[in-house]
PDB file of C-alpha atoms in Angstrom:
ATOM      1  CA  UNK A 224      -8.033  -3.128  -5.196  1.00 57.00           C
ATOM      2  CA  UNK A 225      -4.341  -4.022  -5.976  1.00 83.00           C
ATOM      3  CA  UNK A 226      -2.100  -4.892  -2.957  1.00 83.00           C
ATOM      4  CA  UNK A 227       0.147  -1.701  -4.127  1.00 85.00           C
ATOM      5  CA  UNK A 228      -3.221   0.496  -3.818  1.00 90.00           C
ATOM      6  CA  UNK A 229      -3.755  -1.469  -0.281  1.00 91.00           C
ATOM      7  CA  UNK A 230      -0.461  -0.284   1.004  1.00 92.00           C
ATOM      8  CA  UNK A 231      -0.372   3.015   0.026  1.00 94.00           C
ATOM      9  CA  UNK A 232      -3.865   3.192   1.948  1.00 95.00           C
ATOM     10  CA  UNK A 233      -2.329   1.169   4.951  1.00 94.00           C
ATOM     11  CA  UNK A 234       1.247   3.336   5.165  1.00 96.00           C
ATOM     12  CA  UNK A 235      -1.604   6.779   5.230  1.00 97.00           C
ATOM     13  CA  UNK A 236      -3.828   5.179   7.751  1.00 94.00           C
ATOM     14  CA  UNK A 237      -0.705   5.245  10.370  1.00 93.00           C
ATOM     15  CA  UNK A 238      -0.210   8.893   9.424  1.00 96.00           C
ATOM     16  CA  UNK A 239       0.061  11.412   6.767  1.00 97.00           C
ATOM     17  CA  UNK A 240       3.283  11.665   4.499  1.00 96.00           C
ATOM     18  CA  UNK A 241       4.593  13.139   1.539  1.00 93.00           C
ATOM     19  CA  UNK A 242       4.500  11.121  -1.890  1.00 93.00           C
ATOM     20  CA  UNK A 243       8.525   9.625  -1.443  1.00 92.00           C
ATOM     21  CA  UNK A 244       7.935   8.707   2.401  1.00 94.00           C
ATOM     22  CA  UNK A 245       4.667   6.647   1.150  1.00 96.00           C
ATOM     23  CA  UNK A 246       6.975   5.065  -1.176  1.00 95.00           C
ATOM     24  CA  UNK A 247       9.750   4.467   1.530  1.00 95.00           C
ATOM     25  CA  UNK A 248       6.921   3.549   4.413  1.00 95.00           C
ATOM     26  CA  UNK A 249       5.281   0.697   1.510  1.00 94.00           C
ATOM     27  CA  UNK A 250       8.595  -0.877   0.880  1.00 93.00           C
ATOM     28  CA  UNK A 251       9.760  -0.761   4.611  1.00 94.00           C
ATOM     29  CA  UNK A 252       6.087  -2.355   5.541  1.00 90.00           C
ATOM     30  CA  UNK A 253       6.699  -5.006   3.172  1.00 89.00           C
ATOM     31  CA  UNK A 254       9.864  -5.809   4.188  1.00 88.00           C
ATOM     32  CA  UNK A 255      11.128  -4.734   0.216  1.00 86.00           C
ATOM     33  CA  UNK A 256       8.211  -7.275  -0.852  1.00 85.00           C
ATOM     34  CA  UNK A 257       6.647  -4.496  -2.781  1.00 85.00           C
ATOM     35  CA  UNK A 258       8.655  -1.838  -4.334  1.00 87.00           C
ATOM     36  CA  UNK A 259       6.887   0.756  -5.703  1.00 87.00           C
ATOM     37  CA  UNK A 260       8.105   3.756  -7.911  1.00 88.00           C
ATOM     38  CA  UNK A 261       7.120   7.019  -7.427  1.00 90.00           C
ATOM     39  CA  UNK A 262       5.699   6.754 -10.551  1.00 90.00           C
ATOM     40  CA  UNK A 263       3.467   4.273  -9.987  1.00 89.00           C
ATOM     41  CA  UNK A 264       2.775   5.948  -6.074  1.00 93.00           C
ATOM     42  CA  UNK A 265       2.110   9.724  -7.482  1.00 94.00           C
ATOM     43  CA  UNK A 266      -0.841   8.268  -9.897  1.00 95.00           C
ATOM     44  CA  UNK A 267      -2.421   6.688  -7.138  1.00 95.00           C
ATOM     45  CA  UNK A 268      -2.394   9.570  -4.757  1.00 96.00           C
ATOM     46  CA  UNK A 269      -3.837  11.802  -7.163  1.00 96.00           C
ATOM     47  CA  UNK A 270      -6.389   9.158  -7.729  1.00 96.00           C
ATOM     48  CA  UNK A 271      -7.364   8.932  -4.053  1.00 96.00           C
ATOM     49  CA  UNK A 272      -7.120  12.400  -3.719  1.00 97.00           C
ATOM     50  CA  UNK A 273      -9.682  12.851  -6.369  1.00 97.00           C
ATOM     51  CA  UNK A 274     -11.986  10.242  -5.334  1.00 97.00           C
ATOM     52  CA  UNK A 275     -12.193  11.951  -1.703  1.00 97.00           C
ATOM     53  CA  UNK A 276     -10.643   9.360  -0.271  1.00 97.00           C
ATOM     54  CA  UNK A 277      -7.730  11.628   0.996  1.00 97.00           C
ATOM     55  CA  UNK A 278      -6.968  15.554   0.677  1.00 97.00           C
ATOM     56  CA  UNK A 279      -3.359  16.940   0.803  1.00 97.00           C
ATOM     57  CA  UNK A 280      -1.706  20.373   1.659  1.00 96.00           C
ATOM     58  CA  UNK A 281       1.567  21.817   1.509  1.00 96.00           C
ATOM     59  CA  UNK A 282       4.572  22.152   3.680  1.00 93.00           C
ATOM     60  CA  UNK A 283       7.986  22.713   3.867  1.00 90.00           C
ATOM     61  CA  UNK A 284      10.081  19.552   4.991  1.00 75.00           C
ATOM     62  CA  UNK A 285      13.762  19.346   4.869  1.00 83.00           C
ATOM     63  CA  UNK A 286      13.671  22.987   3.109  1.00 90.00           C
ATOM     64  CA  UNK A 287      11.670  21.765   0.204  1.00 89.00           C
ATOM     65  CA  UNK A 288       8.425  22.324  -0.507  1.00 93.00           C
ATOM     66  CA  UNK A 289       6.040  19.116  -0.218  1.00 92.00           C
ATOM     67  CA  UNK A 290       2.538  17.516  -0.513  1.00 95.00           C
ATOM     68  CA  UNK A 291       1.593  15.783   2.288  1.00 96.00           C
ATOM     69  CA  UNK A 292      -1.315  13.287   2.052  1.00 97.00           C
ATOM     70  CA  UNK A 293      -3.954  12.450   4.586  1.00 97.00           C
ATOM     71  CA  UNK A 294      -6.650  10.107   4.359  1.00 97.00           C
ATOM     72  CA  UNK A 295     -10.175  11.331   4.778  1.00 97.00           C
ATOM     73  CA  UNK A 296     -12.722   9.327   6.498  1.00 97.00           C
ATOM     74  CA  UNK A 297     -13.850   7.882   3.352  1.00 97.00           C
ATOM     75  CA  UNK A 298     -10.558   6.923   3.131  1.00 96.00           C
ATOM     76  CA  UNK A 299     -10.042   4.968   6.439  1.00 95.00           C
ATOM     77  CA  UNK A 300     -13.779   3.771   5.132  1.00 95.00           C
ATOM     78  CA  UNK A 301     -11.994   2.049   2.518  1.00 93.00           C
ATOM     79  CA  UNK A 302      -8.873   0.283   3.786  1.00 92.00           C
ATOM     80  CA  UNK A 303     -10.808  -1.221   6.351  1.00 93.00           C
ATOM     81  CA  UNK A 304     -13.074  -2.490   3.144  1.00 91.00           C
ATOM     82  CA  UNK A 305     -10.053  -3.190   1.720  1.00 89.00           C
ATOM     83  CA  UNK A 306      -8.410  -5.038   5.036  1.00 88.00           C
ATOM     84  CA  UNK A 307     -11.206  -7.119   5.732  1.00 89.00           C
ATOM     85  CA  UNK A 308     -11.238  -8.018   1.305  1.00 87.00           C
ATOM     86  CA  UNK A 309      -7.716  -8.839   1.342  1.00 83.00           C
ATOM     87  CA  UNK A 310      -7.935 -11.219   4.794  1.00 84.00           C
ATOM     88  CA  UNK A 311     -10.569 -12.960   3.037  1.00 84.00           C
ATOM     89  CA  UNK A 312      -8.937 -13.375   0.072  1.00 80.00           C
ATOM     90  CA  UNK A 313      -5.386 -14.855   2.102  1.00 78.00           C
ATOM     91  CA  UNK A 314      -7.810 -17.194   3.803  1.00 82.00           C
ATOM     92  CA  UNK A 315      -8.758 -18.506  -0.156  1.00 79.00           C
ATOM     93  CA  UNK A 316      -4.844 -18.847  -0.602  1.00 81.00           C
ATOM     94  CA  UNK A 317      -4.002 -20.457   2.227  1.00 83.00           C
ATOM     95  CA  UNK A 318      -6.210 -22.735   2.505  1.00 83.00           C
ATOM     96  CA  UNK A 319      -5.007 -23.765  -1.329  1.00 83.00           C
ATOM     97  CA  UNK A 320      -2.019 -23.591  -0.361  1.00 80.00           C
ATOM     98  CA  UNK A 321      -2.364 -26.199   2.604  1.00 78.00           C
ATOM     99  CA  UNK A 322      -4.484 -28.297   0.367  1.00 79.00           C
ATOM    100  CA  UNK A 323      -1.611 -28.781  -1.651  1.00 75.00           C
ATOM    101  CA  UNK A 324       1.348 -31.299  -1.570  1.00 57.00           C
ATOM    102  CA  UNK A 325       4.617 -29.422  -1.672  1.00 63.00           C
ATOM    103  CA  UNK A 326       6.691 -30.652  -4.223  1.00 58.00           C
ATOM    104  CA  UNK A 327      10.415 -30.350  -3.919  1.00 50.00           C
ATOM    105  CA  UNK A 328      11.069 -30.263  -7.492  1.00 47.00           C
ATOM    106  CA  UNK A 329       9.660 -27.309  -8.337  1.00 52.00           C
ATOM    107  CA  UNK A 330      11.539 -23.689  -7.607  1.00 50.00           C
ATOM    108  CA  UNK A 331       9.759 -20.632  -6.110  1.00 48.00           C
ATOM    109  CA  UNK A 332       9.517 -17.910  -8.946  1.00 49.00           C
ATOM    110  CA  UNK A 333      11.794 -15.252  -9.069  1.00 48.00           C
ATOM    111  CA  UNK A 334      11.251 -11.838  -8.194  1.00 49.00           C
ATOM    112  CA  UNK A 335      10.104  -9.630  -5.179  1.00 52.00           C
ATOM    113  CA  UNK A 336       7.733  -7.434  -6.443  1.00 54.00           C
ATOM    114  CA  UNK A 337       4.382  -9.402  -4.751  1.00 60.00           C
ATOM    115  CA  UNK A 338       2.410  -5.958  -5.183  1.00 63.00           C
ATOM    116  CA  UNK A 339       2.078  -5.807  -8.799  1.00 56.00           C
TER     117      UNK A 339
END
């Protein structure tokens, strides 16, 4: 599962929220580390939603009409899957990192998109 798929799963788990508050909740639970677009967040809602893994109905907010997403149980099922992938995973990393000598000639890439 891609970290961007992770955190829309991990923003839902807290509560349910239309499509541009996922996006909003994603970037603000990164700390702006991952950005995604709403294109990129409407695709995978649909997909979720399809799989079962969360339903939607919906509402007015702010005088608009909107789609609000909850997860299902199958879909708190599988970010805690997904948590408990991902923490093994940054156990892998981090341990390579540590096993590594820092070298202070190198730079740090660019960019702040880490969810891609």
């Amino acid at each position: 599962m891609s970290l961007s798929k992770f955190f829309v799963l991990s923003v839902l788990h807290h509560k349910p929220m239309h499509g541009y508050q996922v996006v909003q909740a994603v970037e603000k639970t990164t700390n702006g580390c991952c950005s995604p677009s709403e294109g990129t967040v409407y695709p995978v809602l649909n997909e979720f939603e399809a799989g079962g893994y969360m339903t939607s109905h919906t509402e007015v907010v702010n005088g608009r009409q909107r789609k609000v997403y909850a997860l299902t149980d199958k879909g708190r099922d599988a970010f805690r899957v997904a948590t408990e992938a991902w923490m093994n995973v940054t156990q892998h990393i981090l341990a390579t990192r540590d096993a590594v000598t820092p070298d202070t000639d190198q730079q740090k890439p660019s960019g702040n998109d880490c969810c891609a």
